[in-house]
Structure formats: C-alpha cells, structure tokens
Amino acid sequence: MTLTPFTPATPTFLPGAPLRGPRPLVAPAPPLPTQADISREIAARSAAADRDRVGGLPAPAHPARDYTPYRSSTPRHPRQPPVEIDHLADPEAVELTGPAFGVTDVTDLDADLTRQHPGEPLGERITVTGRILDRTGRPVRGQLVEIWQANASGRYAHQRDQHPAPLDPNFTGAGRCLTDDQGRYTFTTIRPGAYPWRNHDNAWRPAHIHFSLFGTAFTQRLITQMYFPGDPLFPYDPILQSVTDPAARARLVATYDHELSCPGRTLGYRWDIVLDGPSATWTEEGH
Amino acid sequence: MPRATTDPAATTDPATTTDSAGAPAAPLPPTPSQTIGPFYGYALPFRGGEQIAPAGRPGTITLHGLVRDGDGAPVPDALLEFWQAGPDGSLTGAPGSLRRDPVTGAVIGRHGLDFTGFGRVPTDADGRYVLHTLPATAPAGHPDAAPYLAVCVFARGLLHHLFTRVYFPEHAEAHAADPLLSRLPDHRARTLLAHPDGPDRYRFDVQLQQTADGTHEETVFLAFR
C-alpha cells in the first residue's frame, strides 16, 4: 500500500528536440522529505513513547492517528479525542454484536491465491496460518478473514498502482476464508515483494499482507498488516513504526514455522491475531 | 453455518497463562491496527455491498454523503462499513452479504430473503457514498432506545479505523435519553444526525478532521471499552 500512487519520473525532453510553445506554468511540487528526515521523526516519536512507558503510562497497543511521519495522516486524523462508550454502562450498544458470515460467502478456492488463474503465479509460495482470538483468549469461530497483497514484484493488481514493476497475469492477490472451530485461518499465497511509495524520497514498504478481520462484535473490527520476520526495511517504514511500542510492533510480524511448510510446495508462516474491543458475551459474563 | 461465536470451553494459546477456567489471567495484548491503504479496492468492496435492504423492498431508505478531510477535500479512498439491528430488532445478523457463485467464485450478492444487517461501501472519486437500507430499529427488548446505524470508517492515512453512528431525526424524543447523545453538547451531537433531503432520503457526511476555518465540524468518533 502506498501513500499516493507511485508515478514514474516526468519524461525528460529529448536532446535536441525543439521546445514547442510556452512551457506550462506548473508550480513545482514541494520536495519530498528525505529518509533521514522521516527517520529523525520516527526516532523522536519512539523516544517520546519510551519516556511515557518509563513514566508508567500503559503502552498504546494501536498507532496514534496523528503519526506525522506517515504524511497522509496529517489531514485525516480527528483532533478531538474519541467519546468513550463503556460496554458495562451501555450494554445495549449495537456495536457489541456484529455481522455474521457463512459458507455462502466464500468458496473453497478463495483461500488459495495461487489457484485463481490458469497458470502458476511467479514467486515464493507460502502458507500463512494462525488463530484469531479475542482478548479473553477465546477463538473467534466461523468468522470472515479477508486478505490482499502485492505480487512477488511488489505490484498491486490495482489501476492506481503505477509502480513500474510487472503485473502477474496469474496472480490477483485477494483471498478470504472462514475461521474454523479453533479460530484458525489458513491461506496459500506467494510472498509479496517490497515496493516504493511517495511518503518521502526513497521510501519503501516492507513486504506485507493486508488482513481484514471480524470478531463477534463490531467493536472488534480490525484491518491490519502482517509482516515477514527479519525484513531489513522495518526501521525505515513509518507505517510499521507508527506502532511505537516494540512489543506491540512485534505482534505484527509473523513467525517462520518449518512444521507448517509443505514439502516441495510452500514455506510456512504462523501469525496469530488478537482482536481488541468488548463484545456482548463479555457483558453477559461480567467482564 | 452458525454465526461466529467464541467458545469458553475451547483451548487457549498454550503460551498464555490461564486460570482454572482456561481463560488468560490478564487480557491478551491486541494485534495493532494498520492503515487499509489505497489498494483495497479489488479485495474488499463487493457487488451489492451498498444494498443492505432487499432490492425493491418498500420502506427502503437511502443514506448518502461525503467523506471529507481537514482541508475540506473529499476523501476518494475511504471504505465505510455499516451494521444495524434487523427490522425485528434482532442483532444476530445473517450470513450471505457477499454470497458467491460456487461455480465461478463470482459474487452473486444477497438473495434478498434475509436481512444481513451489514453493508460495505467505498467512496467514489468525489468522496461520496450511497447506502440503501431499512430504517434503523431499536434492539429487541428495548423499544424506547434511539435507533442508529453503527459505522466503521477506514481510509488511507488513517492508521486506526474510526467508529461513529448515524441517528435519525424522527426519534428526537429517544435522543434525549440516549446514553451517547445525551452526553454531547448540541453542536457535537448534530454531527451524528442524518438530515432528510428527499423522500426516504438522508444525508450524513463524515468529517475526519475539523477544517481550519471551522466550516465543517469534526464528526464525533467513538472508542469502546
């Protein structure tokens, strides 16, 4: 995912070609911040979070919405704090329940992103599996999991992604499944590539898979990204670093699990997900 | 397929400290949110996502509006999700919002018999959305509660989604007793009210951030504890 669609450099004039007509009066785009600028801002926010932690404040589990190193957040984050709704004080809140999905909403092929086209996609085939739990540790059963991702070259099958890396006619990069009785989901896909974006000069997103998750309550709705262990791009990426608590950030990184690898076919990654937010069942049980 | 449940008897993560009932001693730390980004469009929106009401059903209302940022600019890559009680006040929903053809895998959409209560609409290039649904109803057993649609907003630039609600002007009396609206000053509560702008038609804008000139009041967003 990129801040704004990647656009290749403006074509330069051919040597010797005549300039026709007046040059258009276009205000030059403001220069992008450098990676050093962004890294400095990331370090400052990280140091502030460390001070808060040492001062005894609970580490935030989620990114601050006004995380300026991620430039797109600037005009899009509320300035007022959210109004809190306590599920014990307002047990009738509609959000303590949520939408249901079932076997009609997915087909068996949807969980295998390598089998959605006549040919095999390029790239390293992987199995990604894990469990979805609520904060009380109970599995979320029979619920919808959706994923989307770039192809092995780091290109999305999206018209606005103009990163000049090849599209793969045998890979779209969207999948879905329902969790089983243990809250488990499993996808077969290919490892996505890293890609450049326009947040700052020389900005690259670490390889990631987007996940969309439902719990038993609308309050537990989550969209997030799964990263791959050991990616050297982690420290440079303002989206991952927006999670300023290192322990929370580590929860976005999958684990390589050799037991999950299918011999001769895929490499296995495990990623468990814990959904935040209260549900009606909590109220019934007096949480 | 039964609706999603959490099973108290099921095993928990073996790495987690658990009490005798199998529940963790402390709440598990949640997985952090990350932005939806700009490229969800080929994965999440589905045909008929904006049509919660069975097509042609009498009494259907149209809710529409604009998502704007703090510069007053429309947000063309937001995704809105809606969740509401059924016409009978039930909060169980029903599967089938994104029903698929098992032959081709293509979305064939809701069959129109069940009210799934769930809608998903991306904003268009003008930052607008349109939703067709049944009027909001109070949950069963609480007929005096102020009915509303629950809304979840995702967008590029938004690192963590936002919850809000759409209340309707027909229930002014119930609004006075609503646990949320009654806590808000009038100018804030107004951001949660849909405005009628035609027969069975309402407008509800989402203002992600107050504009500098104060033209557009920031929508009230919610956090659940």
Short mmCIF file of C-alpha atoms in Angstrom, two decimals:
data_model
loop_
_atom_site.label_atom_id
_atom_site.label_comp_id
_atom_site.label_asym_id
_atom_site.label_seq_id
_atom_site.Cartn_x
_atom_site.Cartn_y
_atom_site.Cartn_z
CA MET A 1 0.00 0.00 0.00
CA THR A 2 1.35 3.40 -0.83
CA LEU A 3 0.67 6.90 0.37
CA THR A 4 -0.10 8.15 -3.10
CA PRO A 5 0.18 6.09 -6.23
CA PHE A 6 3.76 5.81 -7.39
CA THR A 7 4.32 7.87 -10.50
CA PRO A 8 7.41 7.44 -12.63
CA ALA A 9 9.65 10.46 -13.08
CA THR A 10 8.35 13.03 -15.57
CA PRO A 11 9.70 12.25 -19.05
CA THR A 12 12.66 14.45 -19.91
CA PHE A 13 12.95 16.32 -23.15
CA LEU A 14 14.78 14.50 -25.90
CA PRO A 15 18.17 16.07 -26.57
CA GLY A 16 17.94 18.45 -29.49
CA ALA A 17 14.14 18.30 -29.71
CA PRO A 18 12.61 21.76 -30.08
CA LEU A 19 10.51 23.11 -27.22
CA ARG A 20 7.04 23.81 -28.57
CA GLY A 21 5.06 26.75 -27.29
CA PRO A 22 5.29 28.29 -23.86
CA ARG A 23 6.18 25.97 -21.03
CA PRO A 24 3.18 25.28 -18.78
CA LEU A 25 3.04 27.27 -15.58
CA VAL A 26 3.01 24.47 -13.07
CA ALA A 27 4.11 25.12 -9.53
CA PRO A 28 6.99 22.78 -8.76
CA ALA A 29 5.97 20.06 -6.35
CA PRO A 30 7.41 20.64 -2.89
CA PRO A 31 10.46 18.44 -2.41
CA LEU A 32 9.75 15.18 -0.63
CA PRO A 33 11.24 14.74 2.81
CA THR A 34 14.33 12.58 2.87
CA GLN A 35 14.56 9.23 4.61
CA ALA A 36 16.82 10.98 7.14
CA ASP A 37 14.02 13.49 7.89
CA ILE A 38 11.47 10.74 8.35
CA SER A 39 13.85 8.57 10.39
CA ARG A 40 14.51 11.54 12.68
CA GLU A 41 10.77 11.99 13.23
CA ILE A 42 10.31 8.26 13.82
CA ALA A 43 13.11 8.33 16.42
CA ALA A 44 11.55 11.34 18.17
CA ARG A 45 8.14 9.65 18.44
CA SER A 46 9.79 6.44 19.60
CA ALA A 47 11.78 8.29 22.29
CA ALA A 48 8.59 10.04 23.48
CA ALA A 49 6.83 6.67 23.71
CA ASP A 50 9.79 5.25 25.70
CA ARG A 51 9.58 8.15 28.14
CA ASP A 52 5.85 7.55 28.59
CA ARG A 53 6.47 3.88 29.27
CA VAL A 54 9.21 4.59 31.79
CA GLY A 55 6.87 7.15 33.37
CA GLY A 56 4.38 4.35 33.97
CA LEU A 57 1.83 5.07 31.24
CA PRO A 58 0.40 1.96 29.58
CA ALA A 59 1.99 1.36 26.17
CA PRO A 60 -0.51 2.10 23.41
CA ALA A 61 -1.49 -1.06 21.53
CA HIS A 62 -2.50 0.82 18.37
CA PRO A 63 -0.87 3.56 16.32
CA ALA A 64 -1.65 7.18 17.16
CA ARG A 65 -3.82 8.50 14.33
CA ASP A 66 -1.76 11.72 14.19
CA TYR A 67 1.53 9.97 13.43
CA THR A 68 3.11 12.64 11.22
CA PRO A 69 5.99 10.55 9.79
CA TYR A 70 3.16 8.90 7.81
CA ARG A 71 2.29 12.07 5.90
CA SER A 72 -1.17 11.04 4.69
CA SER A 73 -2.35 11.01 8.30
CA THR A 74 -1.98 14.80 8.59
CA PRO A 75 -5.39 15.93 7.22
CA ARG A 76 -7.16 12.68 8.01
CA HIS A 77 -6.96 12.24 11.77
CA PRO A 78 -9.56 13.64 14.18
CA ARG A 79 -8.28 16.35 16.50
CA GLN A 80 -10.85 15.64 19.22
CA PRO A 81 -10.43 12.59 21.44
CA PRO A 82 -12.95 9.81 20.77
CA VAL A 83 -16.02 9.67 23.00
CA GLU A 84 -15.76 6.55 25.14
CA ILE A 85 -18.56 4.01 25.33
CA ASP A 86 -18.26 1.62 28.25
CA HIS A 87 -19.86 -1.74 27.44
CA LEU A 88 -20.86 -2.19 31.08
CA ALA A 89 -22.60 1.20 31.23
CA ASP A 90 -24.23 0.77 27.80
CA PRO A 91 -24.78 -2.98 27.37
CA GLU A 92 -27.41 -2.39 24.65
CA ALA A 93 -24.93 -0.78 22.25
CA VAL A 94 -25.47 -2.27 18.77
CA GLU A 95 -21.68 -2.41 18.29
CA LEU A 96 -21.39 -5.15 20.94
CA THR A 97 -22.76 -7.50 18.30
CA GLY A 98 -21.60 -7.79 14.72
CA PRO A 99 -22.23 -9.15 11.26
CA ALA A 100 -22.30 -12.88 10.55
CA PHE A 101 -20.81 -14.66 7.56
CA GLY A 102 -21.19 -18.23 6.39
CA VAL A 103 -20.33 -20.84 3.82
CA THR A 104 -22.24 -18.97 1.14
CA ASP A 105 -19.86 -16.02 1.50
CA VAL A 106 -16.68 -17.87 0.49
CA THR A 107 -15.72 -20.61 -1.93
CA ASP A 108 -13.04 -23.22 -1.31
CA LEU A 109 -10.74 -21.66 -3.90
CA ASP A 110 -10.77 -18.28 -2.18
CA ALA A 111 -8.15 -19.31 0.39
CA ASP A 112 -5.61 -20.38 -2.24
CA LEU A 113 -4.35 -17.30 -4.06
CA THR A 114 -2.09 -19.42 -6.27
CA ARG A 115 -5.03 -21.17 -7.93
CA GLN A 116 -7.19 -18.30 -9.10
CA HIS A 117 -5.82 -18.19 -12.66
CA PRO A 118 -4.99 -20.75 -15.36
CA GLY A 119 -1.22 -20.57 -14.71
CA GLU A 120 1.03 -20.56 -11.66
CA PRO A 121 1.95 -17.16 -10.22
CA LEU A 122 5.60 -16.15 -10.00
CA GLY A 123 7.25 -16.01 -6.61
CA GLU A 124 7.87 -17.98 -3.47
CA ARG A 125 4.78 -19.98 -2.45
CA ILE A 126 3.90 -19.65 1.22
CA THR A 127 1.35 -20.98 3.71
CA VAL A 128 0.10 -18.40 6.19
CA THR A 129 -1.93 -19.69 9.11
CA GLY A 130 -2.84 -18.72 12.64
CA ARG A 131 -5.63 -18.31 15.13
CA ILE A 132 -7.95 -15.42 15.79
CA LEU A 133 -8.71 -14.86 19.46
CA ASP A 134 -10.50 -12.21 21.45
CA ARG A 135 -8.75 -10.59 24.38
CA THR A 136 -10.14 -13.19 26.77
CA GLY A 137 -8.26 -15.82 24.75
CA ARG A 138 -11.29 -17.42 23.15
CA PRO A 139 -11.16 -18.35 19.48
CA VAL A 140 -13.33 -16.41 17.05
CA ARG A 141 -15.15 -19.16 15.18
CA GLY A 142 -16.84 -19.17 11.78
CA GLN A 143 -15.88 -15.61 11.02
CA LEU A 144 -14.69 -13.92 7.82
CA VAL A 145 -10.99 -13.26 7.16
CA GLU A 146 -10.02 -11.31 4.04
CA ILE A 147 -6.52 -10.62 2.72
CA TRP A 148 -4.98 -8.65 -0.12
CA GLN A 149 -1.39 -8.10 -1.16
CA ALA A 150 1.06 -7.10 -3.88
CA ASN A 151 2.51 -9.72 -6.20
CA ALA A 152 6.05 -11.08 -5.95
CA SER A 153 7.40 -7.98 -7.71
CA GLY A 154 5.70 -5.59 -5.31
CA ARG A 155 2.86 -4.56 -7.64
CA TYR A 156 -0.84 -4.48 -6.75
CA ALA A 157 -3.50 -5.51 -9.25
CA HIS A 158 -4.93 -2.02 -8.87
CA GLN A 159 -5.14 0.54 -11.63
CA ARG A 160 -3.80 3.31 -9.42
CA ASP A 161 -0.65 1.40 -8.50
CA GLN A 162 1.77 2.72 -11.10
CA HIS A 163 4.91 1.29 -9.57
CA PRO A 164 6.68 0.11 -12.74
CA ALA A 165 7.08 -3.48 -11.64
CA PRO A 166 5.45 -6.23 -13.70
CA LEU A 167 1.89 -7.32 -13.13
CA ASP A 168 1.48 -11.09 -12.92
CA PRO A 169 -1.39 -12.39 -15.09
CA ASN A 170 -1.60 -15.40 -12.79
CA PHE A 171 -1.89 -13.50 -9.54
CA THR A 172 -4.56 -11.11 -8.31
CA GLY A 173 -3.69 -11.14 -4.63
CA ALA A 174 -7.10 -11.21 -2.91
CA GLY A 175 -8.33 -14.08 -0.72
CA ARG A 176 -10.85 -14.92 2.00
CA CYS A 177 -11.85 -17.73 4.30
CA LEU A 178 -13.89 -18.51 7.39
CA THR A 179 -12.18 -19.41 10.65
CA ASP A 180 -12.68 -22.97 11.93
CA ASP A 181 -13.82 -24.12 15.37
CA GLN A 182 -10.41 -23.29 16.82
CA GLY A 183 -10.46 -19.81 15.29
CA ARG A 184 -7.88 -20.93 12.74
CA TYR A 185 -7.46 -19.47 9.24
CA THR A 186 -5.12 -20.73 6.51
CA PHE A 187 -4.09 -19.18 3.20
CA THR A 188 -1.82 -20.38 0.43
CA THR A 189 -0.28 -17.49 -1.46
CA ILE A 190 3.06 -16.12 -2.65
CA ARG A 191 5.38 -13.92 -0.68
CA PRO A 192 4.70 -10.32 -1.72
CA GLY A 193 7.52 -8.01 -2.78
CA ALA A 194 8.56 -4.75 -1.16
CA TYR A 195 7.66 -1.64 -3.14
CA PRO A 196 8.43 2.09 -3.32
CA TRP A 197 5.93 4.77 -2.36
CA ARG A 198 5.78 8.53 -2.22
CA ASN A 199 5.73 9.27 1.50
CA HIS A 200 9.30 10.52 1.25
CA ASP A 201 12.31 10.20 -1.00
CA ASN A 202 13.46 6.57 -1.32
CA ALA A 203 10.50 5.31 0.73
CA TRP A 204 9.96 1.53 0.55
CA ARG A 205 7.26 -0.50 2.23
CA PRO A 206 8.46 -3.76 3.79
CA ALA A 207 6.70 -6.81 2.31
CA HIS A 208 3.30 -7.24 3.95
CA ILE A 209 -0.11 -8.86 3.60
CA HIS A 210 -3.21 -6.81 4.44
CA PHE A 211 -5.68 -8.58 6.76
CA SER A 212 -9.33 -7.66 7.41
CA LEU A 213 -10.95 -9.34 10.43
CA PHE A 214 -14.31 -9.53 12.15
CA GLY A 215 -14.90 -10.66 15.72
CA THR A 216 -18.16 -11.46 17.42
CA ALA A 217 -18.75 -7.74 17.91
CA PHE A 218 -18.45 -4.77 15.54
CA THR A 219 -16.19 -3.18 18.20
CA GLN A 220 -13.61 -5.90 17.40
CA ARG A 221 -13.35 -5.00 13.71
CA LEU A 222 -9.71 -4.84 12.62
CA ILE A 223 -7.77 -4.08 9.47
CA THR A 224 -4.04 -4.54 9.80
CA GLN A 225 -0.90 -5.78 8.02
CA MET A 226 1.23 -8.87 8.57
CA TYR A 227 4.98 -8.53 8.05
CA PHE A 228 7.71 -11.11 7.44
CA PRO A 229 10.41 -11.81 10.03
CA GLY A 230 13.82 -10.19 9.62
CA ASP A 231 12.85 -7.64 6.95
CA PRO A 232 15.64 -5.02 6.77
CA LEU A 233 13.09 -2.32 5.83
CA PHE A 234 11.33 -2.32 9.23
CA PRO A 235 13.18 0.63 10.79
CA TYR A 236 12.62 2.86 7.75
CA ASP A 237 8.87 2.36 7.46
CA PRO A 238 6.65 4.97 9.15
CA ILE A 239 3.56 2.76 8.90
CA LEU A 240 5.04 -0.12 10.90
CA GLN A 241 6.88 2.30 13.20
CA SER A 242 3.59 4.09 13.94
CA VAL A 243 3.19 1.27 16.47
CA THR A 244 5.66 2.82 18.90
CA ASP A 245 5.74 0.04 21.50
CA PRO A 246 8.32 -2.55 20.34
CA ALA A 247 6.34 -5.41 21.93
CA ALA A 248 3.17 -4.35 20.10
CA ARG A 249 5.11 -3.92 16.86
CA ALA A 250 6.47 -7.46 17.19
CA ARG A 251 2.88 -8.71 17.20
CA LEU A 252 2.59 -7.61 13.55
CA VAL A 253 5.44 -9.88 12.46
CA ALA A 254 4.73 -13.50 11.52
CA THR A 255 6.97 -16.37 12.67
CA TYR A 256 8.59 -18.75 10.24
CA ASP A 257 7.43 -22.25 11.26
CA HIS A 258 9.13 -25.12 9.49
CA GLU A 259 6.41 -27.52 10.64
CA LEU A 260 3.92 -25.53 8.54
CA SER A 261 5.99 -25.72 5.38
CA CYS A 262 4.55 -28.14 2.82
CA PRO A 263 7.39 -30.27 1.45
CA GLY A 264 8.18 -29.33 -2.13
CA ARG A 265 5.46 -26.69 -2.20
CA THR A 266 5.34 -23.84 0.37
CA LEU A 267 7.23 -22.21 3.22
CA GLY A 268 5.12 -21.81 6.35
CA TYR A 269 4.42 -18.73 8.45
CA ARG A 270 2.34 -18.52 11.61
CA TRP A 271 0.54 -15.35 12.62
CA ASP A 272 -1.95 -15.27 15.50
CA ILE A 273 -4.26 -12.30 15.84
CA VAL A 274 -5.94 -10.91 18.97
CA LEU A 275 -8.95 -8.67 18.38
CA ASP A 276 -9.44 -5.67 20.63
CA GLY A 277 -12.77 -4.41 21.90
CA PRO A 278 -15.61 -5.64 24.10
CA SER A 279 -18.44 -7.90 22.95
CA ALA A 280 -21.94 -8.75 24.18
CA THR A 281 -20.65 -12.07 25.55
CA TRP A 282 -18.31 -10.12 27.84
CA THR A 283 -21.26 -8.24 29.30
CA GLU A 284 -23.15 -11.47 29.91
CA GLU A 285 -20.17 -12.85 31.77
CA GLY A 286 -19.46 -9.70 33.75
CA HIS A 287 -16.05 -8.82 32.29
CA MET B 1 -23.36 -22.21 9.33
CA PRO B 2 -23.81 -20.86 12.85
CA ARG B 3 -22.88 -17.25 13.44
CA ALA B 4 -19.41 -16.54 14.78
CA THR B 5 -19.02 -17.40 18.41
CA THR B 6 -16.30 -17.60 20.96
CA ASP B 7 -16.30 -20.87 22.82
CA PRO B 8 -15.45 -20.60 26.52
CA ALA B 9 -14.54 -24.29 26.62
CA ALA B 10 -12.08 -24.14 23.75
CA THR B 11 -8.37 -24.25 24.47
CA THR B 12 -6.39 -21.05 24.63
CA ASP B 13 -2.92 -20.33 23.39
CA PRO B 14 -0.66 -22.71 25.35
CA ALA B 15 1.86 -19.91 25.77
CA THR B 16 -0.66 -17.87 27.72
CA THR B 17 -1.03 -18.11 31.47
CA THR B 18 -4.52 -19.38 32.14
CA ASP B 19 -6.71 -19.75 35.18
CA SER B 20 -8.64 -22.91 36.05
CA ALA B 21 -11.46 -21.96 33.66
CA GLY B 22 -8.98 -21.79 30.78
CA ALA B 23 -9.18 -18.02 30.42
CA PRO B 24 -5.94 -15.99 30.42
CA ALA B 25 -5.10 -14.38 33.76
CA ALA B 26 -4.78 -10.99 32.06
CA PRO B 27 -6.38 -9.80 28.83
CA LEU B 28 -4.27 -10.77 25.84
CA PRO B 29 -2.50 -7.81 24.22
CA PRO B 30 -4.31 -6.96 20.98
CA THR B 31 -2.86 -7.02 17.48
CA PRO B 32 -2.25 -3.39 16.44
CA SER B 33 -4.22 -1.75 13.68
CA GLN B 34 -2.57 -0.65 10.41
CA THR B 35 -3.98 1.51 7.63
CA ILE B 36 -6.18 0.00 4.93
CA GLY B 37 -4.02 1.86 2.36
CA PRO B 38 -5.19 2.85 -1.12
CA PHE B 39 -5.27 -0.54 -2.84
CA TYR B 40 -8.02 -2.49 -1.08
CA GLY B 41 -10.39 -1.85 -3.99
CA TYR B 42 -10.02 -5.23 -5.71
CA ALA B 43 -10.36 -7.17 -2.46
CA LEU B 44 -12.90 -5.71 -0.04
CA PRO B 45 -15.76 -3.98 -1.89
CA PHE B 46 -18.33 -6.41 -3.27
CA ARG B 47 -21.28 -6.10 -5.60
CA GLY B 48 -24.38 -5.08 -3.66
CA GLY B 49 -22.35 -4.05 -0.63
CA GLU B 50 -24.37 -0.81 -0.51
CA GLN B 51 -27.70 -2.63 -0.77
CA ILE B 52 -28.49 -3.89 2.74
CA ALA B 53 -32.24 -3.72 2.09
CA PRO B 54 -33.55 -6.40 -0.24
CA ALA B 55 -33.88 -4.72 -3.64
CA GLY B 56 -37.33 -3.22 -4.20
CA ARG B 57 -38.44 -3.64 -0.60
CA PRO B 58 -40.98 -0.97 0.39
CA GLY B 59 -39.77 1.39 3.11
CA THR B 60 -36.15 1.30 1.98
CA ILE B 61 -34.23 4.45 2.82
CA THR B 62 -31.23 5.92 1.03
CA LEU B 63 -28.40 7.28 3.13
CA HIS B 64 -25.72 9.20 1.30
CA GLY B 65 -22.96 11.67 1.98
CA LEU B 66 -19.44 12.84 1.62
CA VAL B 67 -16.28 11.91 3.48
CA ARG B 68 -14.06 14.99 3.90
CA ASP B 69 -10.61 15.61 5.34
CA GLY B 70 -9.31 18.52 7.42
CA ASP B 71 -8.51 20.54 4.28
CA GLY B 72 -12.17 20.26 3.30
CA ALA B 73 -11.20 17.95 0.43
CA PRO B 74 -13.26 14.87 -0.40
CA VAL B 75 -11.67 11.55 0.54
CA PRO B 76 -11.92 9.32 -2.54
CA ASP B 77 -10.41 6.20 -0.99
CA ALA B 78 -12.36 5.66 2.21
CA LEU B 79 -14.28 2.49 2.97
CA LEU B 80 -17.41 2.69 5.11
CA GLU B 81 -18.99 -0.28 6.85
CA PHE B 82 -22.45 -0.28 8.41
CA TRP B 83 -24.00 -2.59 10.98
CA GLN B 84 -27.57 -2.35 12.28
CA ALA B 85 -30.31 -4.27 14.06
CA GLY B 86 -32.75 -6.19 11.86
CA PRO B 87 -36.29 -4.93 11.24
CA ASP B 88 -37.42 -7.13 14.15
CA GLY B 89 -34.73 -5.66 16.40
CA SER B 90 -32.56 -8.78 16.26
CA LEU B 91 -28.80 -8.31 16.49
CA THR B 92 -27.78 -11.70 15.13
CA GLY B 93 -27.44 -10.58 11.52
CA ALA B 94 -27.45 -13.27 8.84
CA PRO B 95 -24.79 -14.69 6.55
CA GLY B 96 -24.87 -14.02 2.83
CA SER B 97 -23.83 -10.39 2.43
CA LEU B 98 -21.18 -11.43 -0.09
CA ARG B 99 -22.73 -14.64 -1.32
CA ARG B 100 -20.66 -16.30 -4.03
CA ASP B 101 -21.39 -18.46 -7.00
CA PRO B 102 -19.71 -21.80 -6.19
CA VAL B 103 -19.23 -22.44 -9.92
CA THR B 104 -17.33 -19.28 -10.87
CA GLY B 105 -16.47 -17.84 -7.45
CA ALA B 106 -18.03 -14.52 -8.52
CA VAL B 107 -20.11 -12.54 -6.04
CA ILE B 108 -23.78 -13.06 -6.78
CA GLY B 109 -24.87 -10.93 -3.84
CA ARG B 110 -27.54 -11.20 -1.19
CA HIS B 111 -30.52 -13.37 -2.02
CA GLY B 112 -32.89 -10.79 -0.57
CA LEU B 113 -34.72 -13.04 1.88
CA ASP B 114 -32.52 -12.47 4.93
CA PHE B 115 -31.60 -9.11 6.37
CA THR B 116 -27.83 -9.40 6.94
CA GLY B 117 -27.55 -6.01 8.66
CA PHE B 118 -24.10 -5.45 7.14
CA GLY B 119 -23.10 -3.04 4.38
CA ARG B 120 -19.77 -2.03 2.88
CA VAL B 121 -19.32 0.95 0.56
CA PRO B 122 -16.14 2.53 -0.83
CA THR B 123 -16.31 6.27 -1.50
CA ASP B 124 -16.17 7.23 -5.18
CA ALA B 125 -13.77 9.66 -6.89
CA ASP B 126 -15.84 12.54 -5.44
CA GLY B 127 -15.59 11.16 -1.91
CA ARG B 128 -19.28 10.19 -1.90
CA TYR B 129 -21.07 7.06 -0.78
CA VAL B 130 -24.64 5.81 -1.10
CA LEU B 131 -26.30 3.15 1.05
CA HIS B 132 -29.74 1.58 0.63
CA THR B 133 -31.11 0.03 3.78
CA LEU B 134 -34.11 -0.32 6.03
CA PRO B 135 -34.72 2.34 8.68
CA ALA B 136 -32.66 1.85 11.83
CA THR B 137 -34.54 -0.05 14.53
CA ALA B 138 -34.08 -0.28 18.27
CA PRO B 139 -32.70 -3.60 19.56
CA ALA B 140 -35.36 -6.13 20.57
CA GLY B 141 -36.44 -5.70 24.18
CA HIS B 142 -35.51 -2.01 24.17
CA PRO B 143 -38.21 -0.39 22.05
CA ASP B 144 -37.56 3.04 23.56
CA ALA B 145 -33.88 3.11 22.65
CA ALA B 146 -32.83 5.58 19.96
CA PRO B 147 -32.20 3.58 16.78
CA TYR B 148 -28.96 4.14 14.88
CA LEU B 149 -26.65 2.63 12.30
CA ALA B 150 -23.17 1.73 13.54
CA VAL B 151 -20.42 2.91 11.17
CA CYS B 152 -16.77 1.99 10.84
CA VAL B 153 -14.55 4.23 8.67
CA PHE B 154 -11.31 3.08 7.04
CA ALA B 155 -9.06 5.16 4.78
CA ARG B 156 -5.55 5.58 3.52
CA GLY B 157 -3.89 7.90 6.00
CA LEU B 158 -5.97 6.53 8.85
CA LEU B 159 -3.75 4.23 10.89
CA HIS B 160 -6.63 3.04 13.04
CA HIS B 161 -10.24 2.88 11.91
CA LEU B 162 -12.90 5.20 13.35
CA PHE B 163 -16.30 4.29 14.74
CA THR B 164 -19.27 6.61 14.54
CA ARG B 165 -23.10 6.38 14.44
CA VAL B 166 -25.93 7.67 12.29
CA TYR B 167 -29.03 8.72 14.23
CA PHE B 168 -32.25 9.81 12.51
CA PRO B 169 -34.33 12.96 13.17
CA GLU B 170 -37.59 11.02 13.58
CA HIS B 171 -36.55 9.85 17.04
CA ALA B 172 -35.85 13.20 18.71
CA GLU B 173 -37.60 12.11 21.89
CA ALA B 174 -35.48 8.99 22.25
CA HIS B 175 -32.34 11.03 21.54
CA ALA B 176 -32.80 12.96 24.78
CA ALA B 177 -32.38 9.69 26.72
CA ASP B 178 -29.70 8.14 24.51
CA PRO B 179 -26.60 7.30 26.59
CA LEU B 180 -24.31 8.81 23.95
CA LEU B 181 -26.23 11.79 22.54
CA SER B 182 -27.32 12.99 25.98
CA ARG B 183 -23.64 13.35 26.95
CA LEU B 184 -22.72 15.54 23.97
CA PRO B 185 -23.05 19.30 23.52
CA ASP B 186 -25.59 20.14 20.79
CA HIS B 187 -23.03 21.15 18.16
CA ARG B 188 -21.24 17.82 18.61
CA ALA B 189 -24.40 15.69 18.77
CA ARG B 190 -25.53 17.26 15.47
CA THR B 191 -22.63 15.58 13.66
CA LEU B 192 -24.30 12.22 14.37
CA LEU B 193 -27.69 13.19 12.93
CA ALA B 194 -28.72 12.36 9.37
CA HIS B 195 -30.52 15.19 7.56
CA PRO B 196 -33.59 14.39 5.46
CA ASP B 197 -33.04 15.68 1.92
CA GLY B 198 -35.77 13.98 -0.06
CA PRO B 199 -38.45 11.32 0.29
CA ASP B 200 -36.90 8.42 2.26
CA ARG B 201 -33.54 10.06 1.71
CA TYR B 202 -30.98 11.24 4.27
CA ARG B 203 -27.61 12.88 4.12
CA PHE B 204 -24.82 12.01 6.54
CA ASP B 205 -21.32 13.41 5.98
CA VAL B 206 -18.21 12.17 7.73
CA GLN B 207 -15.75 14.91 8.62
CA LEU B 208 -12.49 13.21 9.57
CA GLN B 209 -10.96 16.41 10.95
CA GLN B 210 -12.29 19.86 11.74
CA THR B 211 -11.37 22.29 8.94
CA ALA B 212 -9.14 25.21 9.92
CA ASP B 213 -11.85 27.76 9.07
CA GLY B 214 -14.38 25.89 11.20
CA THR B 215 -16.74 25.36 8.24
CA HIS B 216 -17.08 21.68 8.91
CA GLU B 217 -17.43 20.36 12.44
CA GLU B 218 -15.45 17.19 13.07
CA THR B 219 -17.68 14.12 13.35
CA VAL B 220 -17.95 12.56 16.80
CA PHE B 221 -15.95 9.33 16.81
CA LEU B 222 -16.26 6.59 19.41
CA ALA B 223 -13.98 4.29 21.38
CA PHE B 224 -15.38 1.17 23.02
CA ARG B 225 -14.14 -0.07 26.38
#
